[in-house]
């Protein structure tokens, strides 16, 4: 059965005892997954002003809370988990002081690994900005930690955190520039027939597999679900003044992603060969004999030929602005994702091998 959470913690008042706050979940899942469900309310919380329907998350991390009591009961296939907190959180007017932004993603993880007898060999933090479905901007911090366990086996751990980024009001000159950009993006998305999109998707797939064959890796297969997601994001991007990455997933796994765009004062298009070759041309900057410390300028190529990626989703959208200009955006999603730290040598092979 699916997990269901109440939107806000319930409050229980007692004259002779402390005020208790509880969060409820009906779930067959283990403790880690129950708490993770409560924590996911972080996406609804605004750290800048302490607003948002995120009571489960805010109580969970409330600075002033010191004690927790946990109960679990089961009736048939239904499981109820209750957590009581003291002193209670979610006190009106005290959210900003008690709900702190996320700290550095891996600061505690490296300590935990060391305490477990592991030797951390490298740690790198990557940050990117993504926009949620509700339009809010988040900073995603991802730390990739390479380490050796007690037996000397090399392993990797990825820790990901996200924090909302307040969007401050820009100065007047910047506002004028944004207004001009907004005027340029006002218009409409041009409709494409299902057969046109299907043909474009297969052409993109064919060009991908042409290059993958050059590098001796198996071809990709088109995935309709991934293509639907790619199409939705391409449509979203083509009406924006600038490109940004998504946080799309397939199941629970983050998808690999390549994006290309073309703009013209008049009508324009972007054919499959030009798009894929644009990404592939980054091959000139890639060094096969080493693991890259940064994928800027090579990440599109490496994802395109990544050996472990199996499925592809393709989306394309054309936007006609009010001033007659056209913008084309192409999005490709990959599953499993490529560009995994310490795995480039095994997955990005030289041509002819």
Coordinates of C-alpha atoms in Angstrom, one line a residue:
X1 CA 0.0 0.0 0.0
X2 CA 1.1 3.6 -0.6
X3 CA 2.4 5.8 2.2
X4 CA 0.0 8.6 3.3
X5 CA 1.0 11.4 5.5
X6 CA -1.1 14.0 7.2
X7 CA -0.2 17.5 5.9
X8 CA 0.5 19.0 9.3
X9 CA 1.4 17.4 12.7
X10 CA -1.5 17.0 15.2
X11 CA -1.3 19.0 18.4
X12 CA -2.3 17.6 21.8
X13 CA -2.7 19.9 24.8
X14 CA -2.6 18.9 28.5
X15 CA -2.9 21.2 31.5
X16 CA -0.7 19.0 33.7
X17 CA 1.8 17.8 31.1
X18 CA 3.8 19.2 28.3
X19 CA 2.4 20.1 24.9
X20 CA 3.1 17.2 22.6
X21 CA 3.3 17.3 18.8
X22 CA 2.9 14.2 16.7
X23 CA 3.3 13.2 13.0
X24 CA 1.4 10.2 11.7
X25 CA 2.1 7.8 8.8
X26 CA 0.2 4.8 7.7
X27 CA 2.8 2.6 6.1
X28 CA 4.3 -0.9 6.0
X29 CA 7.8 0.6 5.5
X30 CA 10.7 0.4 7.9
X31 CA 11.6 3.4 10.2
X32 CA 14.1 4.9 7.8
X33 CA 11.5 5.2 5.1
X34 CA 8.8 6.6 7.4
X35 CA 11.2 9.4 8.6
X36 CA 12.3 10.1 5.1
X37 CA 8.7 10.6 4.1
X38 CA 8.3 13.2 6.8
X39 CA 11.6 14.9 5.8
X40 CA 10.5 15.3 2.2
X41 CA 8.2 18.1 3.3
X42 CA 11.4 20.2 3.0
X43 CA 10.4 20.8 -0.6
X44 CA 7.4 22.8 0.6
X45 CA 9.3 24.9 3.2
X46 CA 10.6 28.4 2.6
X47 CA 13.7 29.0 4.7
X48 CA 13.7 32.7 4.0
X49 CA 10.5 33.6 5.8
X50 CA 9.5 30.3 7.6
X51 CA 6.4 29.6 5.6
X52 CA 5.0 26.6 3.8
X53 CA 2.9 23.5 4.6
X54 CA 5.8 21.5 5.9
X55 CA 4.9 20.7 9.5
X56 CA 6.3 17.1 9.4
X57 CA 9.7 18.3 8.3
X58 CA 9.9 21.4 10.5
X59 CA 9.0 19.4 13.6
X60 CA 11.5 16.7 12.7
X61 CA 14.4 19.2 12.6
X62 CA 13.1 21.8 15.1
X63 CA 16.2 23.2 17.0
X64 CA 14.4 23.5 20.4
X65 CA 13.1 20.0 20.5
X66 CA 15.1 17.7 22.8
X67 CA 13.2 14.4 23.2
X68 CA 11.2 12.1 21.0
X69 CA 8.9 9.1 21.8
X70 CA 8.0 6.6 19.1
X71 CA 5.1 4.2 18.9
X72 CA 4.1 1.6 16.3
X73 CA 0.9 -0.5 16.0
X74 CA -0.4 -2.8 13.3
X75 CA -3.9 -4.0 12.5
X76 CA -4.0 -6.4 9.5
X77 CA -2.0 -4.7 6.7
X78 CA -2.3 -1.2 8.2
X79 CA 0.6 0.1 10.2
X80 CA 0.5 3.4 12.2
X81 CA 3.7 5.1 13.4
X82 CA 3.4 8.0 15.9
X83 CA 6.3 10.3 17.0
X84 CA 5.8 12.7 20.0
X85 CA 8.3 15.6 20.5
X86 CA 9.2 17.6 23.6
X87 CA 9.5 20.5 23.8
X88 CA 7.1 20.8 20.8
X89 CA 8.1 22.5 17.6
X90 CA 6.1 24.4 15.0
X91 CA 5.6 27.4 17.3
X92 CA 4.2 30.4 15.4
X93 CA 6.7 33.2 14.9
X94 CA 9.8 31.0 15.7
X95 CA 10.3 29.0 12.5
X96 CA 13.3 30.9 11.1
X97 CA 15.2 30.6 14.4
X98 CA 14.5 26.9 14.8
X99 CA 14.5 25.5 11.2
X100 CA 18.0 25.9 9.9
X101 CA 19.1 25.6 6.3
X102 CA 20.9 22.5 5.2
X103 CA 24.6 22.5 6.1
X104 CA 27.4 21.1 3.9
X105 CA 26.1 17.8 2.5
X106 CA 28.9 15.5 3.4
X107 CA 30.5 17.0 6.5
X108 CA 29.1 14.3 8.8
X109 CA 29.3 11.4 6.3
X110 CA 33.1 11.5 6.0
X111 CA 33.3 11.3 9.8
X112 CA 30.9 8.4 9.9
X113 CA 33.0 6.5 7.3
X114 CA 36.2 7.2 9.2
X115 CA 34.6 6.0 12.4
X116 CA 33.6 2.8 10.6
X117 CA 37.2 2.1 9.7
X118 CA 37.0 3.4 6.1
X119 CA 39.6 5.5 4.5
X120 CA 38.2 8.5 2.5
X121 CA 40.4 9.1 -0.6
X122 CA 38.5 12.0 -2.1
X123 CA 35.5 14.2 -1.6
X124 CA 34.0 16.6 -4.1
X125 CA 31.0 18.9 -3.8
X126 CA 28.9 19.9 -6.8
X127 CA 26.2 22.5 -6.7
X128 CA 23.4 23.2 -9.2
X129 CA 20.2 25.2 -9.3
X130 CA 17.0 23.5 -10.2
X131 CA 13.4 24.7 -10.3
X132 CA 10.7 22.7 -8.6
X133 CA 7.3 22.0 -10.1
X134 CA 5.8 24.9 -8.2
X135 CA 8.3 27.3 -9.7
X136 CA 10.5 27.7 -6.6
X137 CA 14.3 27.7 -7.1
X138 CA 16.5 25.3 -5.1
X139 CA 20.2 24.8 -4.7
X140 CA 21.1 21.1 -4.9
X141 CA 24.3 20.2 -3.3
X142 CA 25.7 16.8 -4.2
X143 CA 28.9 15.4 -2.6
X144 CA 30.6 12.4 -4.2
X145 CA 32.8 10.6 -1.7
X146 CA 35.3 8.0 -2.7
X147 CA 36.6 5.7 0.0
X148 CA 38.1 2.3 0.8
X149 CA 36.4 -0.1 3.2
X150 CA 38.2 -2.2 5.8
X151 CA 39.0 -4.8 3.2
X152 CA 40.5 -2.2 0.8
X153 CA 37.7 -2.3 -1.7
X154 CA 37.2 1.1 -3.4
X155 CA 33.6 2.4 -3.1
X156 CA 31.7 5.6 -3.8
X157 CA 28.9 7.3 -1.8
X158 CA 26.8 10.2 -3.0
X159 CA 25.0 12.5 -0.6
X160 CA 22.5 14.9 -1.9
X161 CA 20.8 17.8 -0.1
X162 CA 18.6 20.7 -1.4
X163 CA 17.9 24.1 0.0
X164 CA 15.5 26.7 -1.4
X165 CA 17.2 29.8 -2.8
X166 CA 15.4 33.1 -2.1
X167 CA 15.0 35.1 -5.3
X168 CA 15.7 38.7 -4.4
X169 CA 14.2 41.6 -6.2
X170 CA 16.7 42.8 -8.8
X171 CA 17.8 46.5 -9.3
X172 CA 15.7 48.7 -11.7
X173 CA 18.1 48.2 -14.7
X174 CA 18.0 44.5 -14.2
X175 CA 14.2 44.6 -14.0
X176 CA 14.1 46.4 -17.4
X177 CA 16.3 43.8 -18.9
X178 CA 14.1 41.0 -17.6
X179 CA 11.0 42.8 -18.9
X180 CA 12.5 42.8 -22.4
X181 CA 13.4 39.1 -22.0
X182 CA 9.8 38.4 -20.9
X183 CA 8.4 40.3 -23.9
X184 CA 10.6 38.2 -26.2
X185 CA 9.4 35.0 -24.6
X186 CA 5.7 35.9 -24.8
X187 CA 4.1 33.9 -27.6
X188 CA 3.1 30.3 -28.1
X189 CA 4.6 26.8 -28.4
X190 CA 4.2 25.5 -31.9
X191 CA 2.4 22.2 -32.0
X192 CA 4.1 19.2 -33.6
X193 CA 2.2 16.1 -34.8
X194 CA 2.7 12.8 -33.0
X195 CA 4.3 11.3 -36.1
X196 CA 6.7 14.2 -36.4
X197 CA 7.8 13.7 -32.8
X198 CA 8.1 10.0 -33.2
X199 CA 10.3 10.4 -36.3
X200 CA 12.5 13.0 -34.5
X201 CA 12.9 10.7 -31.5
X202 CA 13.9 7.8 -33.7
X203 CA 16.4 10.0 -35.6
X204 CA 18.0 11.2 -32.4
X205 CA 18.2 7.5 -31.2
X206 CA 19.8 6.5 -34.5
X207 CA 22.4 9.2 -34.2
X208 CA 23.1 8.3 -30.6
X209 CA 23.7 4.7 -31.5
X210 CA 25.8 5.6 -34.5
X211 CA 28.3 7.3 -32.1
X212 CA 27.9 4.7 -29.4
X213 CA 28.9 2.0 -31.9
X214 CA 32.0 4.0 -32.8
X215 CA 33.0 3.6 -29.1
X216 CA 32.1 0.0 -28.8
X217 CA 29.2 0.3 -26.4
X218 CA 25.6 -1.1 -26.8
X219 CA 22.9 1.0 -28.4
X220 CA 20.2 2.7 -26.4
X221 CA 16.5 1.9 -26.6
X222 CA 13.7 4.5 -26.7
X223 CA 11.6 4.7 -23.6
X224 CA 8.1 6.2 -24.0
X225 CA 7.9 7.3 -20.3
X226 CA 11.3 9.1 -20.5
X227 CA 10.3 10.7 -23.8
X228 CA 7.1 12.1 -22.2
X229 CA 9.1 13.6 -19.4
X230 CA 11.7 15.0 -21.8
X231 CA 8.9 16.5 -23.9
X232 CA 7.3 18.2 -20.9
X233 CA 10.6 19.7 -19.8
X234 CA 11.5 20.9 -23.3
X235 CA 8.1 22.6 -23.5
X236 CA 8.7 24.3 -20.2
X237 CA 12.2 25.5 -21.2
X238 CA 11.4 26.9 -24.6
X239 CA 9.2 29.6 -23.0
X240 CA 11.9 30.7 -20.6
X241 CA 14.6 33.3 -21.1
X242 CA 17.4 30.9 -20.0
X243 CA 18.1 27.2 -19.7
X244 CA 18.4 25.3 -16.5
X245 CA 18.6 21.6 -15.4
X246 CA 15.7 19.6 -14.2
X247 CA 15.6 17.2 -11.2
X248 CA 13.8 14.4 -13.2
X249 CA 13.9 10.9 -11.9
X250 CA 12.9 7.4 -13.1
X251 CA 11.6 5.6 -10.1
X252 CA 13.9 6.8 -7.3
X253 CA 17.0 7.3 -9.6
X254 CA 18.1 10.7 -11.0
X255 CA 18.1 10.7 -14.8
X256 CA 21.0 11.7 -17.0
X257 CA 20.3 14.8 -19.0
X258 CA 21.5 16.6 -22.2
X259 CA 19.9 19.9 -23.3
X260 CA 20.4 21.9 -26.6
X261 CA 18.8 25.0 -27.8
X262 CA 18.8 27.2 -30.9
X263 CA 17.4 30.7 -31.4
X264 CA 16.7 32.8 -34.5
X265 CA 15.1 36.1 -35.4
X266 CA 12.9 34.1 -37.8
X267 CA 11.8 30.6 -38.3
X268 CA 14.3 27.9 -37.3
X269 CA 14.6 24.2 -36.5
X270 CA 17.1 21.8 -35.0
X271 CA 17.5 18.4 -36.8
X272 CA 18.6 15.3 -35.0
X273 CA 22.1 15.0 -36.5
X274 CA 23.0 18.6 -35.7
X275 CA 21.8 18.2 -32.1
X276 CA 23.5 15.0 -31.3
X277 CA 26.7 15.9 -33.1
X278 CA 26.8 19.2 -31.2
X279 CA 27.0 17.2 -28.0
X280 CA 29.4 14.6 -29.4
X281 CA 31.9 17.3 -30.6
X282 CA 32.9 17.7 -26.9
X283 CA 35.0 14.5 -27.5
X284 CA 37.9 16.7 -28.5
X285 CA 38.2 17.9 -24.9
X286 CA 38.0 14.5 -23.2
X287 CA 41.1 12.8 -21.9
X288 CA 40.7 9.0 -21.8
X289 CA 43.6 8.2 -19.5
X290 CA 42.2 10.0 -16.4
X291 CA 39.1 10.4 -14.3
X292 CA 37.9 14.0 -14.9
X293 CA 37.6 16.3 -11.9
X294 CA 35.0 18.4 -13.7
X295 CA 32.6 17.6 -16.5
X296 CA 32.1 21.1 -17.8
X297 CA 32.6 21.1 -21.5
X298 CA 32.6 17.2 -21.8
X299 CA 29.5 16.1 -19.9
X300 CA 27.2 16.0 -22.9
X301 CA 29.7 13.8 -24.8
X302 CA 30.4 11.4 -21.9
X303 CA 26.7 10.9 -21.2
X304 CA 26.0 10.3 -24.9
X305 CA 28.4 7.4 -25.1
X306 CA 28.2 6.2 -21.4
X307 CA 28.3 2.4 -21.6
X308 CA 26.0 1.7 -18.7
X309 CA 23.1 3.9 -19.9
X310 CA 20.4 1.7 -21.5
X311 CA 17.4 3.8 -22.3
X312 CA 16.7 7.2 -23.9
X313 CA 13.9 9.7 -23.8
X314 CA 13.7 12.5 -26.4
X315 CA 11.7 15.8 -26.3
X316 CA 11.6 18.8 -28.6
X317 CA 9.7 22.0 -28.5
X318 CA 9.6 25.2 -30.6
X319 CA 8.5 28.5 -29.2
X320 CA 7.4 31.4 -31.4
X321 CA 7.7 34.7 -29.5
X322 CA 5.5 37.8 -30.0
X323 CA 8.4 39.5 -31.9
X324 CA 8.5 36.7 -34.5
X325 CA 11.7 35.1 -33.1
X326 CA 11.8 31.3 -32.7
X327 CA 13.5 29.2 -30.0
X328 CA 14.0 25.4 -30.3
X329 CA 14.8 23.3 -27.2
X330 CA 15.8 19.6 -27.3
X331 CA 16.0 17.5 -24.1
X332 CA 17.3 14.0 -23.8
X333 CA 17.0 11.9 -20.7
X334 CA 19.2 8.8 -20.0
X335 CA 18.7 5.8 -17.7
X336 CA 20.7 4.8 -15.9
X337 CA 22.4 8.1 -15.6
X338 CA 26.0 8.5 -16.7
X339 CA 28.8 10.8 -15.6
X340 CA 29.3 8.9 -12.3
X341 CA 32.5 9.8 -10.5
X342 CA 35.3 7.2 -10.7
X343 CA 33.5 5.3 -13.4
X344 CA 34.6 7.1 -16.6
X345 CA 37.3 4.7 -17.6
X346 CA 34.9 1.8 -17.6
X347 CA 32.1 3.6 -19.3
X348 CA 33.7 6.1 -21.8
X349 CA 35.7 4.0 -24.2
X350 CA 38.1 5.0 -27.0
X351 CA 36.7 4.9 -30.5
X352 CA 37.4 1.6 -32.2
X353 CA 37.4 -0.4 -29.0

